[in-house]
Amino acid sequence: MTKILTPTAEHDVAARDGLWMSPADAERVTGWTLKPEGMCRAEACVPLPASAVGTNEVDLAAFWARLGGPVIASDERDVWALGAPADERNATLEGLAAPDFTLPDVNGVPRSLSQLRGKKVFLATWASW
Amino acid sequence: MVVAVAEESRGADHARPWIDQAKSDYWQLIDTEHRLEDLYNLVNVPQAIWIDEKGTIVRPPETAGSTDHFRRMDLKTRTLLPKDQEERLAARQAYVDAVRAWVTSGKHALSANAVRANLPRITPEMAESRARFRLGVWLRANGRAAEGDRQMAEASRLYPDSWSMWRQAADLDEVGKASSPAFWKRVQALGDKPYYPPPKF
């Protein structure tokens, strides 16, 4: 199995030759669906070159690079990180809607920023190092 | 509501002593992958973002109460001059007062255009840096420390303005290294550039 780290999750996927995988796995990892016009999410479709699509499989690394996202592999190519595209991050921030996130508290209880809608939030980072 | 997020790739146990001591009634979250820094393009701690009741960012990421007075610290005694200490505490109090004023009266919230003008612009190199950092943290947590170190060092090289990345990578390498002579050398190399850019009020 190949491990894929996205900005918000980890997935174990049956992949070959890098990140060639079934369209169903590609959708599970990215939320984008393979259609005749390319990889699609809601109204948006990203056309793929013929070299990135096979019989019932798709090259996820090629798609992600096409989106403008970084694709980083471990030395053994068994763990991959798919980073958020810079343009996507910039567009989100410029929209000024605070990006939602879910993180555990110190006791492991998951907390989401969106739970606090209706309150002013002072969101601050710190570290022990 | 205060949401405090510990950027701690070593995990909750490293943050717990401080959290226990704070005895806070607000959320104390643990961010082992520096996910918040990726989402909001944060580069140091402490940084803060102000978010209104509708979930809109009304102040972009900014230094939350810290100042550059520490750069004049006597490294042998680890102390500040009384004047520097006084100014440092006054700046921190001024920031806390500003947060309180915003909560009670809305003061200091910026217009949408002003927020956008002060947002940090994310480049493809920064995006790659975040992905390498994420991979590096995973590799380190899964028994592949040397390879993880390399990914984190490359992440830091790609995003030299991110002190979090540099210091966290150093701390993973050796506890305490995040404030080692190498850190001080890097700080002094900033010259006139601030380590903690002051918030604009």
Coordinates of C-alpha atoms in Angstrom, one line a residue, chain B residues 15-197:
Chain B
A15 CA 2.7 21.2 25.3
R16 CA 0.9 19.7 28.3
P17 CA 3.0 21.3 31.2
W18 CA 2.3 24.8 29.9
I19 CA -1.3 24.0 29.3
D20 CA -1.7 22.5 32.8
Q21 CA -0.1 25.6 34.3
A22 CA -2.3 28.0 32.4
K23 CA -5.5 26.4 33.8
S24 CA -7.4 28.1 31.0
D25 CA -11.1 27.7 30.3
Y26 CA -10.7 28.2 26.5
W27 CA -9.6 25.7 23.9
Q28 CA -6.0 24.5 24.0
L29 CA -5.4 22.7 20.7
I30 CA -2.5 20.6 19.5
D31 CA -1.3 21.0 16.0
T32 CA 1.4 18.3 15.3
E33 CA 1.4 18.9 11.6
H34 CA 1.4 22.7 11.7
R35 CA -1.9 22.6 9.8
L36 CA -2.9 26.0 11.0
E37 CA 0.3 27.5 9.7
D38 CA -0.4 26.0 6.3
L39 CA -3.9 27.3 6.2
Y40 CA -3.2 30.8 7.4
N41 CA 0.4 31.1 6.2
L42 CA 1.9 31.6 9.6
V43 CA 5.6 31.9 10.1
N44 CA 6.3 32.3 13.8
V45 CA 4.9 32.0 17.2
P46 CA 3.0 33.7 18.7
Q47 CA 0.9 34.9 15.9
A48 CA -2.8 35.7 16.0
I49 CA -5.8 36.1 13.6
W50 CA -8.9 37.9 14.6
I51 CA -12.2 36.4 13.4
D52 CA -15.6 38.0 13.8
E53 CA -19.0 36.4 14.6
K54 CA -19.6 35.7 10.9
G55 CA -16.3 33.8 10.6
T56 CA -14.6 36.6 8.7
I57 CA -11.0 37.5 9.2
V58 CA -10.9 41.1 10.5
R59 CA -7.2 41.2 11.2
P60 CA -4.6 39.2 9.2
P61 CA -1.9 37.1 10.8
E62 CA 0.2 39.3 13.1
T63 CA 2.6 39.1 16.0
A64 CA 0.5 38.5 19.2
G65 CA 2.1 40.6 21.8
S66 CA 5.8 39.7 21.5
T67 CA 8.6 42.2 20.6
D68 CA 12.2 42.3 19.5
H69 CA 13.5 43.4 22.8
F70 CA 14.8 39.8 23.4
R71 CA 17.4 40.5 20.7
R72 CA 19.2 42.7 23.2
M73 CA 19.2 40.0 25.9
D74 CA 22.4 39.3 27.8
L75 CA 23.0 35.8 26.6
K76 CA 25.2 34.9 29.6
T77 CA 22.6 35.9 32.3
R78 CA 19.6 35.5 30.0
T79 CA 18.3 38.8 31.3
L80 CA 17.0 42.0 29.7
L81 CA 17.8 45.5 30.7
P82 CA 15.0 46.9 33.0
K83 CA 14.0 49.4 30.3
D84 CA 13.7 46.7 27.7
Q85 CA 11.7 44.5 30.0
E86 CA 9.4 47.3 30.9
E87 CA 8.8 48.2 27.2
R88 CA 8.3 44.5 26.3
L89 CA 5.6 44.1 29.0
A90 CA 4.0 47.4 28.0
A91 CA 3.7 46.2 24.4
R92 CA 2.2 42.9 25.4
Q93 CA -0.3 44.7 27.6
A94 CA -1.2 47.1 24.8
Y95 CA -1.9 44.1 22.5
V96 CA -4.1 42.5 25.1
D97 CA -5.9 45.8 25.6
A98 CA -6.5 46.0 21.9
V99 CA -8.0 42.5 21.8
R100 CA -10.3 43.4 24.7
A101 CA -11.4 46.7 22.9
W102 CA -12.2 44.7 19.8
V103 CA -14.3 42.2 21.8
T104 CA -16.3 44.9 23.6
S105 CA -16.6 47.6 20.9
G106 CA -15.3 46.2 17.6
K107 CA -12.4 48.7 17.7
H108 CA -9.3 47.7 15.7
A109 CA -11.1 45.5 13.2
L110 CA -9.9 46.3 9.7
S111 CA -11.8 46.8 6.5
A112 CA -11.8 44.0 4.1
N113 CA -9.4 45.8 1.8
A114 CA -7.0 46.5 4.6
V115 CA -7.0 42.9 5.6
R116 CA -6.4 41.8 2.1
A117 CA -3.6 44.3 1.7
N118 CA -1.8 42.8 4.7
L119 CA -2.3 39.1 3.9
P120 CA 0.9 37.2 3.4
R121 CA 1.2 36.0 -0.3
I122 CA 1.8 32.3 -0.7
T123 CA 4.3 31.2 -3.4
P124 CA 4.7 27.8 -5.0
E125 CA 8.0 27.5 -3.0
M126 CA 6.1 28.0 0.3
A127 CA 3.5 25.5 -0.8
E128 CA 6.2 22.9 -1.5
S129 CA 7.8 23.8 1.8
R130 CA 4.6 23.0 3.7
A131 CA 4.3 19.6 1.9
R132 CA 7.9 18.7 2.7
F133 CA 7.4 19.7 6.3
R134 CA 4.3 17.5 6.5
L135 CA 6.1 14.5 5.0
G136 CA 9.1 15.2 7.3
V137 CA 6.9 15.1 10.4
W138 CA 5.4 11.8 9.3
L139 CA 8.7 10.2 8.5
R140 CA 10.1 11.3 11.9
A141 CA 7.0 9.9 13.7
N142 CA 7.4 6.6 11.9
G143 CA 11.0 5.7 12.6
R144 CA 12.6 7.3 9.6
A145 CA 14.3 10.2 11.4
A146 CA 17.2 10.8 9.1
E147 CA 15.0 11.1 6.0
G148 CA 12.5 13.2 8.0
D149 CA 15.3 15.6 9.0
R150 CA 16.3 16.0 5.3
Q151 CA 12.7 16.8 4.3
M152 CA 12.4 19.3 7.1
A153 CA 15.7 20.9 6.3
E154 CA 14.6 21.3 2.7
A155 CA 11.3 22.7 3.8
S156 CA 13.1 25.3 5.9
R157 CA 15.4 26.2 3.0
L158 CA 12.5 26.7 0.7
Y159 CA 10.8 29.1 3.2
P160 CA 13.6 30.9 4.9
D161 CA 11.1 33.5 6.5
S162 CA 9.4 30.7 8.4
W163 CA 10.9 30.7 11.9
S164 CA 8.5 28.1 13.0
M165 CA 9.8 25.7 10.4
W166 CA 13.4 26.4 11.2
R167 CA 13.0 26.2 14.9
Q168 CA 10.8 23.2 14.9
A169 CA 13.2 21.3 12.6
A170 CA 16.0 22.2 14.9
D171 CA 14.1 21.2 18.0
L172 CA 13.3 17.8 16.5
D173 CA 17.0 17.4 15.7
E174 CA 18.0 18.2 19.3
V175 CA 15.9 19.5 22.2
G176 CA 17.0 23.1 23.0
K177 CA 18.6 23.7 19.6
A178 CA 15.7 25.9 18.7
S179 CA 17.3 28.6 20.9
S180 CA 20.9 27.5 20.4
P181 CA 23.8 29.7 19.2
A182 CA 22.7 28.8 15.6
F183 CA 19.3 30.4 16.4
W184 CA 20.9 33.6 17.7
K185 CA 23.2 33.8 14.7
R186 CA 20.2 33.5 12.5
V187 CA 18.3 36.2 14.4
Q188 CA 21.3 38.6 14.3
A189 CA 21.6 38.1 10.6
L190 CA 18.2 39.7 10.3
G191 CA 19.9 43.1 10.7
D192 CA 17.2 45.8 10.6
K193 CA 14.5 43.3 9.7
P194 CA 12.2 42.5 12.7
Y195 CA 11.9 39.0 14.1
Y196 CA 8.5 39.9 15.5
P197 CA 7.0 42.5 13.1

